[in-house]
Amino acid sequence: MPGHVDLFEEHGEVAALWPEGRYRDRTVVCFDRHLDLKPLAPGGEAALLRAVADGGDPAGLLRRLPVRGVPGAFGLDDFWSAAAIAGGLTDLVWVPSWTSHEGWARTAVDSVSLIATGGAPVFPHTTDCCLTVRLCGVRLAVVPPDLLPRHLAAHVTGDVVADIDLDWLMDEHGRADHSVAELAALVAVCGGELSAMTWSTRSGFLPQEFRRVGTDVAARLGLNARASSFLPSTPWPEDLLLTVHRGGPLPEGPAAGPGGPPEAAGVTVALRGLALAAEDPGGAEEYYGRAAAGGYRSSWLAYKIGIAHYARGGHRTARDWLREAIAVDGRDTLAMHARIMAVRATARLDGSSAALAELQGLAKELPLRAGVWRTLHVLARQCGDTATATEAAGRLALLDRLTGPAPGIPPGEPV
């Protein structure tokens, strides 16, 4: 290992290291509470391909704000998809913060089941230590931390490089899932190089007071932690994102401070709406309008408003807001869930046939989402669509084998 490891505010910043070729011809093992893999926002793939062709810096396309769905850019939630295009990434092992448990394969499948595939085959397979699947141009393995040594020995050959998002250690409430010693031991098992670490305090996933764990982990591995961020550490007053993740109220205050990007005021207004959406969707709608006027349409806020109306039985209003979330970025994982909820609203408003027509395209995008196929099966039977009902039943049987293989039965087929 080198004598230092780079520490960044957000995962997307690690793109600054891609020109060094750290992922090329290697398996990347990523310790992260969240899987930062989903289709890029509209225009993001084309922009990255142009940057690569022109010899530009891919980090120049990083979203400067920790939000979703900025056209032509990438960030903390689609980092690995961008790395597949511009960073040489082909093989990724995601080590989530949850450990193996009875039925863990179902948890693994569920954790990737909202990633849109564009209709491409995903080839899922489960073993006693991993789920493997192909998504967003990456061969992905989901491996619980207690099974990582077994997975590395059985399935990984060649060089390995590790990547750490420090929110793997604890949640936004400061509740620890793992110790520094445990994380360091697992990184040591990987061997090879520790490429980078990410604080995740700016995006609200790790409380500010736990930033010290970066230097603690580095010290355990005999490394010096080098702060390499080019994003500000605290761009939001009152730790807005952390408060939103915790579900707490936000005080009114200045928008985003001087010197921020022009859309920052709109983002801050949207965050205030997020804190309000569950209890007062009407008030949150006003924030959405103000944020849009400030240059930021928040798919997250539109989705939350839709869900709040749905919970109150306002299915038509809910569907309108869910469709607004979809319109911002239709292949985001959040948009996929918005599409599911919109279908449920359609079933209540317009009946089974309309809902079935709406759901069929979504099912092709989400071949691993069991709930989608169960709903498709029910609607098809109600509508007398025998062919679709049979297809849905077959997919559900495959998912059952994938997530709970019986002795002597292959764990899965290409889908």
PDB file of N, CA, C and O in Angstrom, residues 314-387:
ATOM      1  N   GLY A 314     -55.376  10.681  -1.609  1.00  0.00           N
ATOM      2  CA  GLY A 314     -55.510  11.583  -2.755  1.00  0.00           C
ATOM      3  C   GLY A 314     -54.774  11.023  -3.949  1.00  0.00           C
ATOM      4  O   GLY A 314     -53.730  11.568  -4.356  1.00  0.00           O
ATOM      5  N   HIS A 315     -55.306   9.972  -4.565  1.00  0.00           N
ATOM      6  CA  HIS A 315     -54.556   9.222  -5.563  1.00  0.00           C
ATOM      7  C   HIS A 315     -54.316  10.008  -6.843  1.00  0.00           C
ATOM      8  O   HIS A 315     -53.267   9.853  -7.473  1.00  0.00           O
ATOM      9  N   ARG A 316     -55.253  10.856  -7.251  1.00  0.00           N
ATOM     10  CA  ARG A 316     -55.034  11.607  -8.482  1.00  0.00           C
ATOM     11  C   ARG A 316     -53.927  12.645  -8.301  1.00  0.00           C
ATOM     12  O   ARG A 316     -53.028  12.777  -9.144  1.00  0.00           O
ATOM     13  N   THR A 317     -53.973  13.380  -7.191  1.00  0.00           N
ATOM     14  CA  THR A 317     -52.914  14.350  -6.903  1.00  0.00           C
ATOM     15  C   THR A 317     -51.581  13.640  -6.712  1.00  0.00           C
ATOM     16  O   THR A 317     -50.534  14.107  -7.164  1.00  0.00           O
ATOM     17  N   ALA A 318     -51.627  12.497  -6.026  1.00  0.00           N
ATOM     18  CA  ALA A 318     -50.407  11.714  -5.822  1.00  0.00           C
ATOM     19  C   ALA A 318     -49.789  11.324  -7.150  1.00  0.00           C
ATOM     20  O   ALA A 318     -48.574  11.476  -7.366  1.00  0.00           O
ATOM     21  N   ARG A 319     -50.622  10.835  -8.074  1.00  0.00           N
ATOM     22  CA  ARG A 319     -50.080  10.404  -9.371  1.00  0.00           C
ATOM     23  C   ARG A 319     -49.479  11.566 -10.137  1.00  0.00           C
ATOM     24  O   ARG A 319     -48.434  11.422 -10.783  1.00  0.00           O
ATOM     25  N   ASP A 320     -50.111  12.716 -10.071  1.00  0.00           N
ATOM     26  CA  ASP A 320     -49.562  13.890 -10.757  1.00  0.00           C
ATOM     27  C   ASP A 320     -48.162  14.218 -10.231  1.00  0.00           C
ATOM     28  O   ASP A 320     -47.243  14.502 -11.017  1.00  0.00           O
ATOM     29  N   TRP A 321     -47.987  14.180  -8.920  1.00  0.00           N
ATOM     30  CA  TRP A 321     -46.681  14.516  -8.346  1.00  0.00           C
ATOM     31  C   TRP A 321     -45.659  13.408  -8.596  1.00  0.00           C
ATOM     32  O   TRP A 321     -44.474  13.685  -8.837  1.00  0.00           O
ATOM     33  N   LEU A 322     -46.093  12.171  -8.563  1.00  0.00           N
ATOM     34  CA  LEU A 322     -45.177  11.075  -8.865  1.00  0.00           C
ATOM     35  C   LEU A 322     -44.704  11.168 -10.311  1.00  0.00           C
ATOM     36  O   LEU A 322     -43.529  10.932 -10.608  1.00  0.00           O
ATOM     37  N   ARG A 323     -45.598  11.527 -11.213  1.00  0.00           N
ATOM     38  CA  ARG A 323     -45.199  11.685 -12.612  1.00  0.00           C
ATOM     39  C   ARG A 323     -44.277  12.880 -12.810  1.00  0.00           C
ATOM     40  O   ARG A 323     -43.434  12.885 -13.710  1.00  0.00           O
ATOM     41  N   GLU A 324     -44.424  13.888 -11.975  1.00  0.00           N
ATOM     42  CA  GLU A 324     -43.479  15.008 -12.010  1.00  0.00           C
ATOM     43  C   GLU A 324     -42.082  14.528 -11.613  1.00  0.00           C
ATOM     44  O   GLU A 324     -41.080  14.901 -12.240  1.00  0.00           O
ATOM     45  N   ALA A 325     -41.998  13.688 -10.585  1.00  0.00           N
ATOM     46  CA  ALA A 325     -40.696  13.134 -10.176  1.00  0.00           C
ATOM     47  C   ALA A 325     -40.082  12.319 -11.306  1.00  0.00           C
ATOM     48  O   ALA A 325     -38.871  12.395 -11.568  1.00  0.00           O
ATOM     49  N   ILE A 326     -40.899  11.552 -12.001  1.00  0.00           N
ATOM     50  CA  ILE A 326     -40.417  10.724 -13.108  1.00  0.00           C
ATOM     51  C   ILE A 326     -39.916  11.589 -14.255  1.00  0.00           C
ATOM     52  O   ILE A 326     -38.910  11.288 -14.902  1.00  0.00           O
ATOM     53  N   ALA A 327     -40.612  12.699 -14.492  1.00  0.00           N
ATOM     54  CA  ALA A 327     -40.249  13.563 -15.617  1.00  0.00           C
ATOM     55  C   ALA A 327     -38.871  14.189 -15.446  1.00  0.00           C
ATOM     56  O   ALA A 327     -38.192  14.475 -16.426  1.00  0.00           O
ATOM     57  N   VAL A 328     -38.434  14.391 -14.206  1.00  0.00           N
ATOM     58  CA  VAL A 328     -37.129  15.011 -13.971  1.00  0.00           C
ATOM     59  C   VAL A 328     -36.008  14.080 -14.404  1.00  0.00           C
ATOM     60  O   VAL A 328     -35.037  14.502 -15.048  1.00  0.00           O
ATOM     61  N   ASP A 329     -36.111  12.792 -14.057  1.00  0.00           N
ATOM     62  CA  ASP A 329     -35.083  11.816 -14.431  1.00  0.00           C
ATOM     63  C   ASP A 329     -35.732  10.438 -14.354  1.00  0.00           C
ATOM     64  O   ASP A 329     -35.792   9.816 -13.302  1.00  0.00           O
ATOM     65  N   GLY A 330     -36.202   9.955 -15.497  1.00  0.00           N
ATOM     66  CA  GLY A 330     -37.055   8.773 -15.514  1.00  0.00           C
ATOM     67  C   GLY A 330     -36.387   7.467 -15.181  1.00  0.00           C
ATOM     68  O   GLY A 330     -37.080   6.473 -14.930  1.00  0.00           O
ATOM     69  N   ARG A 331     -35.046   7.395 -15.148  1.00  0.00           N
ATOM     70  CA  ARG A 331     -34.372   6.120 -14.867  1.00  0.00           C
ATOM     71  C   ARG A 331     -33.680   6.114 -13.512  1.00  0.00           C
ATOM     72  O   ARG A 331     -33.026   5.133 -13.150  1.00  0.00           O
ATOM     73  N   ASP A 332     -33.809   7.175 -12.760  1.00  0.00           N
ATOM     74  CA  ASP A 332     -33.314   7.190 -11.386  1.00  0.00           C
ATOM     75  C   ASP A 332     -34.031   6.106 -10.580  1.00  0.00           C
ATOM     76  O   ASP A 332     -35.180   5.763 -10.861  1.00  0.00           O
ATOM     77  N   THR A 333     -33.359   5.544  -9.576  1.00  0.00           N
ATOM     78  CA  THR A 333     -34.006   4.532  -8.735  1.00  0.00           C
ATOM     79  C   THR A 333     -35.239   5.100  -8.041  1.00  0.00           C
ATOM     80  O   THR A 333     -36.247   4.410  -7.860  1.00  0.00           O
ATOM     81  N   LEU A 334     -35.174   6.365  -7.660  1.00  0.00           N
ATOM     82  CA  LEU A 334     -36.327   7.003  -7.052  1.00  0.00           C
ATOM     83  C   LEU A 334     -37.476   7.083  -8.058  1.00  0.00           C
ATOM     84  O   LEU A 334     -38.644   6.860  -7.703  1.00  0.00           O
ATOM     85  N   ALA A 335     -37.178   7.377  -9.309  1.00  0.00           N
ATOM     86  CA  ALA A 335     -38.209   7.424 -10.341  1.00  0.00           C
ATOM     87  C   ALA A 335     -38.813   6.050 -10.570  1.00  0.00           C
ATOM     88  O   ALA A 335     -40.018   5.926 -10.856  1.00  0.00           O
ATOM     89  N   MET A 336     -38.004   5.008 -10.457  1.00  0.00           N
ATOM     90  CA  MET A 336     -38.547   3.658 -10.603  1.00  0.00           C
ATOM     91  C   MET A 336     -39.595   3.384  -9.523  1.00  0.00           C
ATOM     92  O   MET A 336     -40.655   2.818  -9.793  1.00  0.00           O
ATOM     93  N   HIS A 337     -39.299   3.784  -8.300  1.00  0.00           N
ATOM     94  CA  HIS A 337     -40.279   3.584  -7.234  1.00  0.00           C
ATOM     95  C   HIS A 337     -41.487   4.485  -7.449  1.00  0.00           C
ATOM     96  O   HIS A 337     -42.635   4.083  -7.171  1.00  0.00           O
ATOM     97  N   ALA A 338     -41.268   5.696  -7.953  1.00  0.00           N
ATOM     98  CA  ALA A 338     -42.388   6.581  -8.261  1.00  0.00           C
ATOM     99  C   ALA A 338     -43.290   5.953  -9.321  1.00  0.00           C
ATOM    100  O   ALA A 338     -44.523   6.069  -9.250  1.00  0.00           O
ATOM    101  N   ARG A 339     -42.706   5.278 -10.297  1.00  0.00           N
ATOM    102  CA  ARG A 339     -43.507   4.612 -11.324  1.00  0.00           C
ATOM    103  C   ARG A 339     -44.351   3.490 -10.726  1.00  0.00           C
ATOM    104  O   ARG A 339     -45.507   3.290 -11.123  1.00  0.00           O
ATOM    105  N   ILE A 340     -43.770   2.753  -9.775  1.00  0.00           N
ATOM    106  CA  ILE A 340     -44.530   1.688  -9.109  1.00  0.00           C
ATOM    107  C   ILE A 340     -45.741   2.268  -8.380  1.00  0.00           C
ATOM    108  O   ILE A 340     -46.870   1.766  -8.501  1.00  0.00           O
ATOM    109  N   MET A 341     -45.510   3.341  -7.633  1.00  0.00           N
ATOM    110  CA  MET A 341     -46.601   3.946  -6.881  1.00  0.00           C
ATOM    111  C   MET A 341     -47.632   4.594  -7.811  1.00  0.00           C
ATOM    112  O   MET A 341     -48.837   4.586  -7.527  1.00  0.00           O
ATOM    113  N   ALA A 342     -47.170   5.133  -8.930  1.00  0.00           N
ATOM    114  CA  ALA A 342     -48.099   5.720  -9.895  1.00  0.00           C
ATOM    115  C   ALA A 342     -49.011   4.656 -10.490  1.00  0.00           C
ATOM    116  O   ALA A 342     -50.205   4.903 -10.735  1.00  0.00           O
ATOM    117  N   VAL A 343     -48.480   3.458 -10.734  1.00  0.00           N
ATOM    118  CA  VAL A 343     -49.306   2.355 -11.234  1.00  0.00           C
ATOM    119  C   VAL A 343     -50.380   2.001 -10.202  1.00  0.00           C
ATOM    120  O   VAL A 343     -51.551   1.761 -10.564  1.00  0.00           O
ATOM    121  N   ARG A 344     -50.000   1.977  -8.938  1.00  0.00           N
ATOM    122  CA  ARG A 344     -50.991   1.672  -7.908  1.00  0.00           C
ATOM    123  C   ARG A 344     -52.093   2.728  -7.887  1.00  0.00           C
ATOM    124  O   ARG A 344     -53.281   2.394  -7.713  1.00  0.00           O
ATOM    125  N   ALA A 345     -51.721   3.976  -8.067  1.00  0.00           N
ATOM    126  CA  ALA A 345     -52.727   5.030  -8.133  1.00  0.00           C
ATOM    127  C   ALA A 345     -53.621   4.843  -9.359  1.00  0.00           C
ATOM    128  O   ALA A 345     -54.851   5.007  -9.286  1.00  0.00           O
ATOM    129  N   THR A 346     -53.033   4.494 -10.500  1.00  0.00           N
ATOM    130  CA  THR A 346     -53.807   4.259 -11.713  1.00  0.00           C
ATOM    131  C   THR A 346     -54.804   3.125 -11.520  1.00  0.00           C
ATOM    132  O   THR A 346     -55.953   3.207 -11.994  1.00  0.00           O
ATOM    133  N   ALA A 347     -54.392   2.067 -10.839  1.00  0.00           N
ATOM    134  CA  ALA A 347     -55.304   0.944 -10.591  1.00  0.00           C
ATOM    135  C   ALA A 347     -56.543   1.404  -9.822  1.00  0.00           C
ATOM    136  O   ALA A 347     -57.664   0.943 -10.095  1.00  0.00           O
ATOM    137  N   ARG A 348     -56.353   2.329  -8.897  1.00  0.00           N
ATOM    138  CA  ARG A 348     -57.486   2.821  -8.101  1.00  0.00           C
ATOM    139  C   ARG A 348     -58.334   3.828  -8.878  1.00  0.00           C
ATOM    140  O   ARG A 348     -59.545   3.913  -8.686  1.00  0.00           O
ATOM    141  N   LEU A 349     -57.683   4.570  -9.755  1.00  0.00           N
ATOM    142  CA  LEU A 349     -58.396   5.620 -10.482  1.00  0.00           C
ATOM    143  C   LEU A 349     -59.031   5.123 -11.774  1.00  0.00           C
ATOM    144  O   LEU A 349     -60.159   5.503 -12.115  1.00  0.00           O
ATOM    145  N   ASP A 350     -58.310   4.276 -12.522  1.00  0.00           N
ATOM    146  CA  ASP A 350     -58.726   3.928 -13.883  1.00  0.00           C
ATOM    147  C   ASP A 350     -58.934   2.436 -14.095  1.00  0.00           C
ATOM    148  O   ASP A 350     -59.288   2.025 -15.215  1.00  0.00           O
ATOM    149  N   GLY A 351     -58.685   1.614 -13.092  1.00  0.00           N
ATOM    150  CA  GLY A 351     -58.940   0.192 -13.213  1.00  0.00           C
ATOM    151  C   GLY A 351     -57.733  -0.629 -13.631  1.00  0.00           C
ATOM    152  O   GLY A 351     -56.651  -0.115 -13.940  1.00  0.00           O
ATOM    153  N   SER A 352     -57.953  -1.940 -13.652  1.00  0.00           N
ATOM    154  CA  SER A 352     -56.866  -2.904 -13.849  1.00  0.00           C
ATOM    155  C   SER A 352     -56.237  -2.827 -15.231  1.00  0.00           C
ATOM    156  O   SER A 352     -55.018  -2.953 -15.386  1.00  0.00           O
ATOM    157  N   SER A 353     -57.040  -2.638 -16.275  1.00  0.00           N
ATOM    158  CA  SER A 353     -56.490  -2.645 -17.633  1.00  0.00           C
ATOM    159  C   SER A 353     -55.503  -1.502 -17.841  1.00  0.00           C
ATOM    160  O   SER A 353     -54.421  -1.693 -18.415  1.00  0.00           O
ATOM    161  N   ALA A 354     -55.870  -0.313 -17.374  1.00  0.00           N
ATOM    162  CA  ALA A 354     -54.966   0.835 -17.517  1.00  0.00           C
ATOM    163  C   ALA A 354     -53.693   0.624 -16.720  1.00  0.00           C
ATOM    164  O   ALA A 354     -52.590   0.945 -17.177  1.00  0.00           O
ATOM    165  N   ALA A 355     -53.830   0.072 -15.510  1.00  0.00           N
ATOM    166  CA  ALA A 355     -52.658  -0.176 -14.677  1.00  0.00           C
ATOM    167  C   ALA A 355     -51.754  -1.236 -15.292  1.00  0.00           C
ATOM    168  O   ALA A 355     -50.524  -1.122 -15.253  1.00  0.00           O
ATOM    169  N   LEU A 356     -52.351  -2.272 -15.880  1.00  0.00           N
ATOM    170  CA  LEU A 356     -51.564  -3.323 -16.522  1.00  0.00           C
ATOM    171  C   LEU A 356     -50.736  -2.755 -17.672  1.00  0.00           C
ATOM    172  O   LEU A 356     -49.539  -3.060 -17.796  1.00  0.00           O
ATOM    173  N   ALA A 357     -51.354  -1.930 -18.494  1.00  0.00           N
ATOM    174  CA  ALA A 357     -50.625  -1.333 -19.618  1.00  0.00           C
ATOM    175  C   ALA A 357     -49.467  -0.474 -19.132  1.00  0.00           C
ATOM    176  O   ALA A 357     -48.390  -0.458 -19.738  1.00  0.00           O
ATOM    177  N   GLU A 358     -49.674   0.220 -18.021  1.00  0.00           N
ATOM    178  CA  GLU A 358     -48.637   1.086 -17.461  1.00  0.00           C
ATOM    179  C   GLU A 358     -47.501   0.278 -16.851  1.00  0.00           C
ATOM    180  O   GLU A 358     -46.335   0.680 -16.887  1.00  0.00           O
ATOM    181  N   LEU A 359     -47.839  -0.900 -16.306  1.00  0.00           N
ATOM    182  CA  LEU A 359     -46.852  -1.690 -15.567  1.00  0.00           C
ATOM    183  C   LEU A 359     -45.981  -2.548 -16.468  1.00  0.00           C
ATOM    184  O   LEU A 359     -44.845  -2.862 -16.111  1.00  0.00           O
ATOM    185  N   GLN A 360     -46.482  -2.932 -17.627  1.00  0.00           N
ATOM    186  CA  GLN A 360     -45.740  -3.893 -18.456  1.00  0.00           C
ATOM    187  C   GLN A 360     -44.363  -3.371 -18.860  1.00  0.00           C
ATOM    188  O   GLN A 360     -43.378  -4.109 -18.823  1.00  0.00           O
ATOM    189  N   GLY A 361     -44.273  -2.111 -19.245  1.00  0.00           N
ATOM    190  CA  GLY A 361     -42.971  -1.559 -19.596  1.00  0.00           C
ATOM    191  C   GLY A 361     -42.040  -1.473 -18.411  1.00  0.00           C
ATOM    192  O   GLY A 361     -40.834  -1.725 -18.526  1.00  0.00           O
ATOM    193  N   LEU A 362     -42.586  -1.157 -17.243  1.00  0.00           N
ATOM    194  CA  LEU A 362     -41.775  -1.048 -16.034  1.00  0.00           C
ATOM    195  C   LEU A 362     -41.185  -2.400 -15.647  1.00  0.00           C
ATOM    196  O   LEU A 362     -40.029  -2.482 -15.209  1.00  0.00           O
ATOM    197  N   ALA A 363     -41.954  -3.460 -15.805  1.00  0.00           N
ATOM    198  CA  ALA A 363     -41.463  -4.790 -15.443  1.00  0.00           C
ATOM    199  C   ALA A 363     -40.219  -5.161 -16.242  1.00  0.00           C
ATOM    200  O   ALA A 363     -39.287  -5.789 -15.715  1.00  0.00           O
ATOM    201  N   LYS A 364     -40.185  -4.767 -17.503  1.00  0.00           N
ATOM    202  CA  LYS A 364     -39.004  -5.065 -18.325  1.00  0.00           C
ATOM    203  C   LYS A 364     -37.775  -4.294 -17.832  1.00  0.00           C
ATOM    204  O   LYS A 364     -36.642  -4.767 -17.947  1.00  0.00           O
ATOM    205  N   GLU A 365     -38.005  -3.108 -17.264  1.00  0.00           N
ATOM    206  CA  GLU A 365     -36.906  -2.307 -16.726  1.00  0.00           C
ATOM    207  C   GLU A 365     -36.401  -2.855 -15.394  1.00  0.00           C
ATOM    208  O   GLU A 365     -35.252  -2.628 -15.025  1.00  0.00           O
ATOM    209  N   LEU A 366     -37.267  -3.550 -14.654  1.00  0.00           N
ATOM    210  CA  LEU A 366     -36.932  -4.006 -13.303  1.00  0.00           C
ATOM    211  C   LEU A 366     -37.149  -5.518 -13.185  1.00  0.00           C
ATOM    212  O   LEU A 366     -38.045  -5.987 -12.484  1.00  0.00           O
ATOM    213  N   PRO A 367     -36.304  -6.318 -13.841  1.00  0.00           N
ATOM    214  CA  PRO A 367     -36.523  -7.770 -13.848  1.00  0.00           C
ATOM    215  C   PRO A 367     -36.322  -8.433 -12.499  1.00  0.00           C
ATOM    216  O   PRO A 367     -36.742  -9.578 -12.315  1.00  0.00           O
ATOM    217  N   LEU A 368     -35.679  -7.740 -11.540  1.00  0.00           N
ATOM    218  CA  LEU A 368     -35.426  -8.339 -10.224  1.00  0.00           C
ATOM    219  C   LEU A 368     -36.379  -7.829  -9.145  1.00  0.00           C
ATOM    220  O   LEU A 368     -36.239  -8.214  -7.988  1.00  0.00           O
ATOM    221  N   ARG A 369     -37.327  -6.985  -9.501  1.00  0.00           N
ATOM    222  CA  ARG A 369     -38.235  -6.418  -8.505  1.00  0.00           C
ATOM    223  C   ARG A 369     -39.457  -7.311  -8.350  1.00  0.00           C
ATOM    224  O   ARG A 369     -40.430  -7.231  -9.111  1.00  0.00           O
ATOM    225  N   ALA A 370     -39.439  -8.160  -7.329  1.00  0.00           N
ATOM    226  CA  ALA A 370     -40.484  -9.168  -7.171  1.00  0.00           C
ATOM    227  C   ALA A 370     -41.862  -8.534  -7.024  1.00  0.00           C
ATOM    228  O   ALA A 370     -42.853  -9.045  -7.555  1.00  0.00           O
ATOM    229  N   GLY A 371     -41.961  -7.419  -6.302  1.00  0.00           N
ATOM    230  CA  GLY A 371     -43.252  -6.787  -6.100  1.00  0.00           C
ATOM    231  C   GLY A 371     -43.893  -6.343  -7.400  1.00  0.00           C
ATOM    232  O   GLY A 371     -45.122  -6.399  -7.550  1.00  0.00           O
ATOM    233  N   VAL A 372     -43.082  -5.897  -8.352  1.00  0.00           N
ATOM    234  CA  VAL A 372     -43.603  -5.497  -9.663  1.00  0.00           C
ATOM    235  C   VAL A 372     -44.203  -6.701 -10.372  1.00  0.00           C
ATOM    236  O   VAL A 372     -45.307  -6.635 -10.939  1.00  0.00           O
ATOM    237  N   TRP A 373     -43.499  -7.832 -10.344  1.00  0.00           N
ATOM    238  CA  TRP A 373     -43.981  -9.026 -11.045  1.00  0.00           C
ATOM    239  C   TRP A 373     -45.188  -9.638 -10.349  1.00  0.00           C
ATOM    240  O   TRP A 373     -46.080 -10.181 -11.011  1.00  0.00           O
ATOM    241  N   ARG A 374     -45.266  -9.531  -9.023  1.00  0.00           N
ATOM    242  CA  ARG A 374     -46.461 -10.012  -8.328  1.00  0.00           C
ATOM    243  C   ARG A 374     -47.680  -9.183  -8.731  1.00  0.00           C
ATOM    244  O   ARG A 374     -48.766  -9.732  -8.987  1.00  0.00           O
ATOM    245  N   THR A 375     -47.505  -7.857  -8.769  1.00  0.00           N
ATOM    246  CA  THR A 375     -48.612  -6.988  -9.167  1.00  0.00           C
ATOM    247  C   THR A 375     -49.002  -7.243 -10.617  1.00  0.00           C
ATOM    248  O   THR A 375     -50.197  -7.280 -10.958  1.00  0.00           O
ATOM    249  N   LEU A 376     -48.003  -7.432 -11.477  1.00  0.00           N
ATOM    250  CA  LEU A 376     -48.277  -7.724 -12.879  1.00  0.00           C
ATOM    251  C   LEU A 376     -49.083  -9.019 -13.007  1.00  0.00           C
ATOM    252  O   LEU A 376     -50.036  -9.106 -13.808  1.00  0.00           O
ATOM    253  N   HIS A 377     -48.725 -10.016 -12.210  1.00  0.00           N
ATOM    254  CA  HIS A 377     -49.431 -11.296 -12.247  1.00  0.00           C
ATOM    255  C   HIS A 377     -50.894 -11.122 -11.851  1.00  0.00           C
ATOM    256  O   HIS A 377     -51.806 -11.641 -12.513  1.00  0.00           O
ATOM    257  N   VAL A 378     -51.134 -10.375 -10.785  1.00  0.00           N
ATOM    258  CA  VAL A 378     -52.501 -10.149 -10.312  1.00  0.00           C
ATOM    259  C   VAL A 378     -53.318  -9.382 -11.359  1.00  0.00           C
ATOM    260  O   VAL A 378     -54.451  -9.763 -11.696  1.00  0.00           O
ATOM    261  N   LEU A 379     -52.753  -8.304 -11.887  1.00  0.00           N
ATOM    262  CA  LEU A 379     -53.476  -7.497 -12.868  1.00  0.00           C
ATOM    263  C   LEU A 379     -53.752  -8.285 -14.148  1.00  0.00           C
ATOM    264  O   LEU A 379     -54.850  -8.179 -14.733  1.00  0.00           O
ATOM    265  N   ALA A 380     -52.774  -9.069 -14.601  1.00  0.00           N
ATOM    266  CA  ALA A 380     -52.968  -9.848 -15.824  1.00  0.00           C
ATOM    267  C   ALA A 380     -54.084 -10.872 -15.651  1.00  0.00           C
ATOM    268  O   ALA A 380     -54.903 -11.078 -16.563  1.00  0.00           O
ATOM    269  N   ARG A 381     -54.136 -11.499 -14.505  1.00  0.00           N
ATOM    270  CA  ARG A 381     -55.211 -12.471 -14.265  1.00  0.00           C
ATOM    271  C   ARG A 381     -56.570 -11.766 -14.221  1.00  0.00           C
ATOM    272  O   ARG A 381     -57.568 -12.274 -14.752  1.00  0.00           O
ATOM    273  N   GLN A 382     -56.607 -10.589 -13.606  1.00  0.00           N
ATOM    274  CA  GLN A 382     -57.863  -9.845 -13.550  1.00  0.00           C
ATOM    275  C   GLN A 382     -58.336  -9.441 -14.941  1.00  0.00           C
ATOM    276  O   GLN A 382     -59.540  -9.385 -15.210  1.00  0.00           O
ATOM    277  N   CYS A 383     -57.387  -9.167 -15.829  1.00  0.00           N
ATOM    278  CA  CYS A 383     -57.716  -8.716 -17.173  1.00  0.00           C
ATOM    279  C   CYS A 383     -57.838  -9.862 -18.177  1.00  0.00           C
ATOM    280  O   CYS A 383     -58.101  -9.626 -19.365  1.00  0.00           O
ATOM    281  N   GLY A 384     -57.611 -11.096 -17.735  1.00  0.00           N
ATOM    282  CA  GLY A 384     -57.687 -12.240 -18.630  1.00  0.00           C
ATOM    283  C   GLY A 384     -56.532 -12.337 -19.601  1.00  0.00           C
ATOM    284  O   GLY A 384     -56.643 -12.982 -20.646  1.00  0.00           O
ATOM    285  N   ASP A 385     -55.403 -11.713 -19.285  1.00  0.00           N
ATOM    286  CA  ASP A 385     -54.217 -11.750 -20.142  1.00  0.00           C
ATOM    287  C   ASP A 385     -53.373 -12.950 -19.722  1.00  0.00           C
ATOM    288  O   ASP A 385     -52.454 -12.840 -18.901  1.00  0.00           O
ATOM    289  N   THR A 386     -53.678 -14.102 -20.295  1.00  0.00           N
ATOM    290  CA  THR A 386     -53.038 -15.353 -19.874  1.00  0.00           C
ATOM    291  C   THR A 386     -51.540 -15.353 -20.153  1.00  0.00           C
ATOM    292  O   THR A 386     -50.746 -15.826 -19.329  1.00  0.00           O
ATOM    293  N   ALA A 387     -51.132 -14.826 -21.290  1.00  0.00           N
ATOM    294  CA  ALA A 387     -49.705 -14.842 -21.653  1.00  0.00           C
ATOM    295  C   ALA A 387     -48.885 -14.029 -20.658  1.00  0.00           C
ATOM    296  O   ALA A 387     -47.815 -14.477 -20.203  1.00  0.00           O
TER     297      ALA A 387
END
